[in-house]
Amino acid sequence: NVEVMSLIGYREARMSAMTLRLPGDQQLVMISLPMLAMLKVFAWIERHLTEPRKDARDLDVILCNYLKAGNDDRLYSEAGHLLNSPTYDYDLAGAWMCGRDARNTLDAASTRTSQIVSRMSGMLDREVDPDGPLRYVSEVRSGNPDQTRKLLAAFAAGLNLKPAP
């Protein structure tokens, strides 16, 4: 069985990728974490019924660790408004920055930003609603479902250029 998935967002992820030179004149093309998060949203949309948990868990790992992946200094210089929030949470700030970085990358690399964001927002809006289906949250199985939902909401807020969820 060959699984066929759409390629929405793939071109933008590839256009914004970095090429690393390895020993022996080898090259490795790497997409950024925000673009990987975007692709994981689309992968989850398309295959969560046939391959539950995989994409949800991968996306959750990115959102939970985004600041620790070399972005923590940027929190102070680029997202100070999050630090001043009475509900400040380090991991939520990272998820918000990941969403905002995905949006900034899309704005720079695509003429289809509104189409891509709209498609992602459909899933995100449903899954961050506390009264929604919460399929994503149940697939992550984090032990803290409310925090998982809030991480996804923070990512969605950043993606939609909102100040905070």
mmCIF file of C-alpha atoms in Angstrom:
data_model
loop_
_atom_site.group_PDB
_atom_site.id
_atom_site.type_symbol
_atom_site.label_atom_id
_atom_site.label_comp_id
_atom_site.label_asym_id
_atom_site.label_seq_id
_atom_site.Cartn_x
_atom_site.Cartn_y
_atom_site.Cartn_z
ATOM 1 C CA ASN A 1 0.000 0.000 0.000
ATOM 2 C CA VAL A 2 1.342 3.374 -1.019
ATOM 3 C CA GLU A 3 0.076 6.333 0.950
ATOM 4 C CA VAL A 4 -0.600 9.430 -1.140
ATOM 5 C CA MET A 5 -0.472 12.757 0.656
ATOM 6 C CA SER A 6 -0.887 16.280 -0.600
ATOM 7 C CA LEU A 7 2.168 18.440 -0.939
ATOM 8 C CA ILE A 8 0.687 21.643 0.484
ATOM 9 C CA GLY A 9 3.443 23.569 2.237
ATOM 10 C CA TYR A 10 6.212 21.324 0.934
ATOM 11 C CA ARG A 11 7.445 23.831 -1.647
ATOM 12 C CA GLU A 12 7.626 26.568 0.989
ATOM 13 C CA ALA A 13 9.457 24.294 3.419
ATOM 14 C CA ARG A 14 11.958 23.340 0.713
ATOM 15 C CA MET A 15 12.455 26.945 -0.451
ATOM 16 C CA SER A 16 13.322 28.046 3.079
ATOM 17 C CA ALA A 17 15.573 25.046 3.821
ATOM 18 C CA MET A 18 19.241 25.317 4.677
ATOM 19 C CA THR A 19 21.962 23.303 2.996
ATOM 20 C CA LEU A 20 24.654 21.950 5.296
ATOM 21 C CA ARG A 21 27.999 20.862 3.927
ATOM 22 C CA LEU A 22 29.259 17.621 5.387
ATOM 23 C CA PRO A 23 32.692 16.032 5.133
ATOM 24 C CA GLY A 24 33.446 14.420 1.792
ATOM 25 C CA ASP A 25 31.692 17.193 -0.110
ATOM 26 C CA GLN A 26 28.302 15.800 0.902
ATOM 27 C CA GLN A 27 25.321 18.099 1.300
ATOM 28 C CA LEU A 28 22.302 17.767 3.562
ATOM 29 C CA VAL A 29 19.183 19.857 3.055
ATOM 30 C CA MET A 30 17.362 20.615 6.312
ATOM 31 C CA ILE A 31 14.051 22.342 6.753
ATOM 32 C CA SER A 32 13.511 24.574 9.764
ATOM 33 C CA LEU A 33 11.575 23.485 12.841
ATOM 34 C CA PRO A 34 8.698 25.903 12.121
ATOM 35 C CA MET A 35 8.325 24.472 8.623
ATOM 36 C CA LEU A 36 8.531 20.932 9.993
ATOM 37 C CA ALA A 37 5.777 21.871 12.461
ATOM 38 C CA MET A 38 3.673 23.136 9.555
ATOM 39 C CA LEU A 39 4.209 19.905 7.614
ATOM 40 C CA LYS A 40 3.328 17.875 10.720
ATOM 41 C CA VAL A 41 0.007 19.735 10.978
ATOM 42 C CA PHE A 42 -0.784 18.768 7.384
ATOM 43 C CA ALA A 43 0.403 15.203 7.915
ATOM 44 C CA TRP A 44 -1.828 14.938 10.989
ATOM 45 C CA ILE A 45 -4.815 16.303 9.047
ATOM 46 C CA GLU A 46 -4.333 13.722 6.313
ATOM 47 C CA ARG A 47 -3.379 10.586 8.209
ATOM 48 C CA HIS A 48 -4.394 10.775 11.864
ATOM 49 C CA LEU A 49 -7.118 8.212 11.240
ATOM 50 C CA THR A 50 -4.776 5.718 9.549
ATOM 51 C CA GLU A 51 -1.615 6.425 11.572
ATOM 52 C CA PRO A 52 -2.759 7.856 14.885
ATOM 53 C CA ARG A 53 -0.279 9.406 17.324
ATOM 54 C CA LYS A 54 2.792 9.697 15.068
ATOM 55 C CA ASP A 55 2.361 13.209 13.709
ATOM 56 C CA ALA A 56 0.661 14.504 16.860
ATOM 57 C CA ARG A 57 3.546 13.372 19.032
ATOM 58 C CA ASP A 58 6.139 14.743 16.614
ATOM 59 C CA LEU A 59 4.416 18.132 16.530
ATOM 60 C CA ASP A 60 4.119 18.163 20.322
ATOM 61 C CA VAL A 61 7.863 17.494 20.694
ATOM 62 C CA ILE A 62 8.636 20.453 18.418
ATOM 63 C CA LEU A 63 6.246 22.762 20.274
ATOM 64 C CA CYS A 64 7.464 21.689 23.731
ATOM 65 C CA ASN A 65 11.129 22.164 22.841
ATOM 66 C CA TYR A 66 11.186 25.062 20.397
ATOM 67 C CA LEU A 67 12.871 27.536 22.731
ATOM 68 C CA LYS A 68 15.405 24.932 23.898
ATOM 69 C CA ALA A 69 16.388 24.352 20.247
ATOM 70 C CA GLY A 70 18.436 27.553 20.139
ATOM 71 C CA ASN A 71 15.591 30.054 20.286
ATOM 72 C CA ASP A 72 15.511 30.979 23.975
ATOM 73 C CA ASP A 73 17.571 34.181 23.557
ATOM 74 C CA ARG A 74 15.111 35.356 20.927
ATOM 75 C CA LEU A 75 12.283 35.182 23.447
ATOM 76 C CA TYR A 76 13.679 38.229 25.231
ATOM 77 C CA SER A 77 14.544 40.221 22.121
ATOM 78 C CA GLU A 78 11.564 39.362 19.906
ATOM 79 C CA ALA A 79 8.684 38.340 22.144
ATOM 80 C CA GLY A 80 9.012 40.380 25.308
ATOM 81 C CA HIS A 81 5.242 40.863 25.422
ATOM 82 C CA LEU A 82 4.906 37.177 26.315
ATOM 83 C CA LEU A 83 7.204 37.586 29.311
ATOM 84 C CA ASN A 84 5.010 40.362 30.691
ATOM 85 C CA SER A 85 1.830 38.307 30.481
ATOM 86 C CA PRO A 86 0.335 37.315 33.848
ATOM 87 C CA THR A 87 -0.131 33.809 32.390
ATOM 88 C CA TYR A 88 3.474 33.529 31.104
ATOM 89 C CA ASP A 89 4.577 29.957 30.441
ATOM 90 C CA TYR A 90 7.969 29.132 28.914
ATOM 91 C CA ASP A 91 6.726 26.250 26.763
ATOM 92 C CA LEU A 92 3.684 28.185 25.529
ATOM 93 C CA ALA A 93 5.954 31.085 24.595
ATOM 94 C CA GLY A 94 8.047 28.670 22.541
ATOM 95 C CA ALA A 95 5.002 27.257 20.769
ATOM 96 C CA TRP A 96 3.836 30.811 19.989
ATOM 97 C CA MET A 97 7.269 31.701 18.574
ATOM 98 C CA CYS A 98 7.249 28.544 16.455
ATOM 99 C CA GLY A 99 3.905 29.550 14.960
ATOM 100 C CA ARG A 100 5.041 33.109 14.370
ATOM 101 C CA ASP A 101 8.285 31.908 12.776
ATOM 102 C CA ALA A 102 6.298 29.581 10.506
ATOM 103 C CA ARG A 103 4.124 32.515 9.442
ATOM 104 C CA ASN A 104 7.135 34.774 8.835
ATOM 105 C CA THR A 105 8.787 32.065 6.750
ATOM 106 C CA LEU A 106 5.607 31.563 4.734
ATOM 107 C CA ASP A 107 5.264 35.302 4.182
ATOM 108 C CA ALA A 108 8.834 35.421 2.841
ATOM 109 C CA ALA A 109 8.759 32.213 0.786
ATOM 110 C CA SER A 110 5.240 31.917 -0.586
ATOM 111 C CA THR A 111 2.517 33.586 -2.543
ATOM 112 C CA ARG A 112 0.058 31.100 -1.010
ATOM 113 C CA THR A 113 0.373 32.103 2.649
ATOM 114 C CA SER A 114 -3.317 32.816 3.183
ATOM 115 C CA GLN A 115 -4.328 29.474 1.604
ATOM 116 C CA ILE A 116 -1.811 27.522 3.692
ATOM 117 C CA VAL A 117 -2.641 29.312 6.956
ATOM 118 C CA SER A 118 -6.362 28.948 6.312
ATOM 119 C CA ARG A 119 -6.033 25.198 5.780
ATOM 120 C CA MET A 120 -4.000 24.792 8.974
ATOM 121 C CA SER A 121 -6.312 27.058 10.952
ATOM 122 C CA GLY A 122 -9.288 24.830 10.199
ATOM 123 C CA MET A 123 -7.646 21.959 12.060
ATOM 124 C CA LEU A 124 -6.116 24.140 14.748
ATOM 125 C CA ASP A 125 -9.360 25.949 15.563
ATOM 126 C CA ARG A 126 -11.230 22.659 15.998
ATOM 127 C CA GLU A 127 -8.522 20.995 18.050
ATOM 128 C CA VAL A 128 -7.812 23.882 20.459
ATOM 129 C CA ASP A 129 -11.496 24.331 21.312
ATOM 130 C CA PRO A 130 -11.982 22.803 24.797
ATOM 131 C CA ASP A 131 -15.418 21.624 23.617
ATOM 132 C CA GLY A 132 -14.074 20.409 20.260
ATOM 133 C CA PRO A 133 -13.142 16.863 19.235
ATOM 134 C CA LEU A 134 -9.692 16.992 20.938
ATOM 135 C CA ARG A 135 -8.415 14.136 18.770
ATOM 136 C CA TYR A 136 -4.957 15.700 18.598
ATOM 137 C CA VAL A 137 -4.782 16.022 22.386
ATOM 138 C CA SER A 138 -5.826 12.405 22.878
ATOM 139 C CA GLU A 139 -3.196 11.213 20.393
ATOM 140 C CA VAL A 140 -0.364 13.048 22.152
ATOM 141 C CA ARG A 141 -1.112 11.290 25.458
ATOM 142 C CA SER A 142 1.032 13.730 27.373
ATOM 143 C CA GLY A 143 -0.383 13.260 30.853
ATOM 144 C CA ASN A 144 -1.408 16.933 30.760
ATOM 145 C CA PRO A 145 -4.076 17.253 28.064
ATOM 146 C CA ASP A 146 -4.906 20.868 28.894
ATOM 147 C CA GLN A 147 -1.259 21.915 28.429
ATOM 148 C CA THR A 148 -1.130 19.997 25.140
ATOM 149 C CA ARG A 149 -4.200 21.884 23.927
ATOM 150 C CA LYS A 150 -2.708 25.193 25.105
ATOM 151 C CA LEU A 151 0.545 24.481 23.232
ATOM 152 C CA LEU A 152 -1.421 23.950 20.036
ATOM 153 C CA ALA A 153 -3.424 27.133 20.736
ATOM 154 C CA ALA A 154 -0.204 29.101 21.249
ATOM 155 C CA PHE A 155 1.175 27.791 17.947
ATOM 156 C CA ALA A 156 -2.092 28.803 16.220
ATOM 157 C CA ALA A 157 -1.941 32.287 17.761
ATOM 158 C CA GLY A 158 1.626 32.799 16.530
ATOM 159 C CA LEU A 159 0.728 31.461 13.091
ATOM 160 C CA ASN A 160 -2.169 33.915 12.876
ATOM 161 C CA LEU A 161 -0.023 36.793 14.203
ATOM 162 C CA LYS A 162 -2.111 37.144 17.350
ATOM 163 C CA PRO A 163 -0.304 38.348 20.468
ATOM 164 C CA ALA A 164 -1.181 35.315 22.604
ATOM 165 C CA PRO A 165 -3.790 32.562 22.821
#
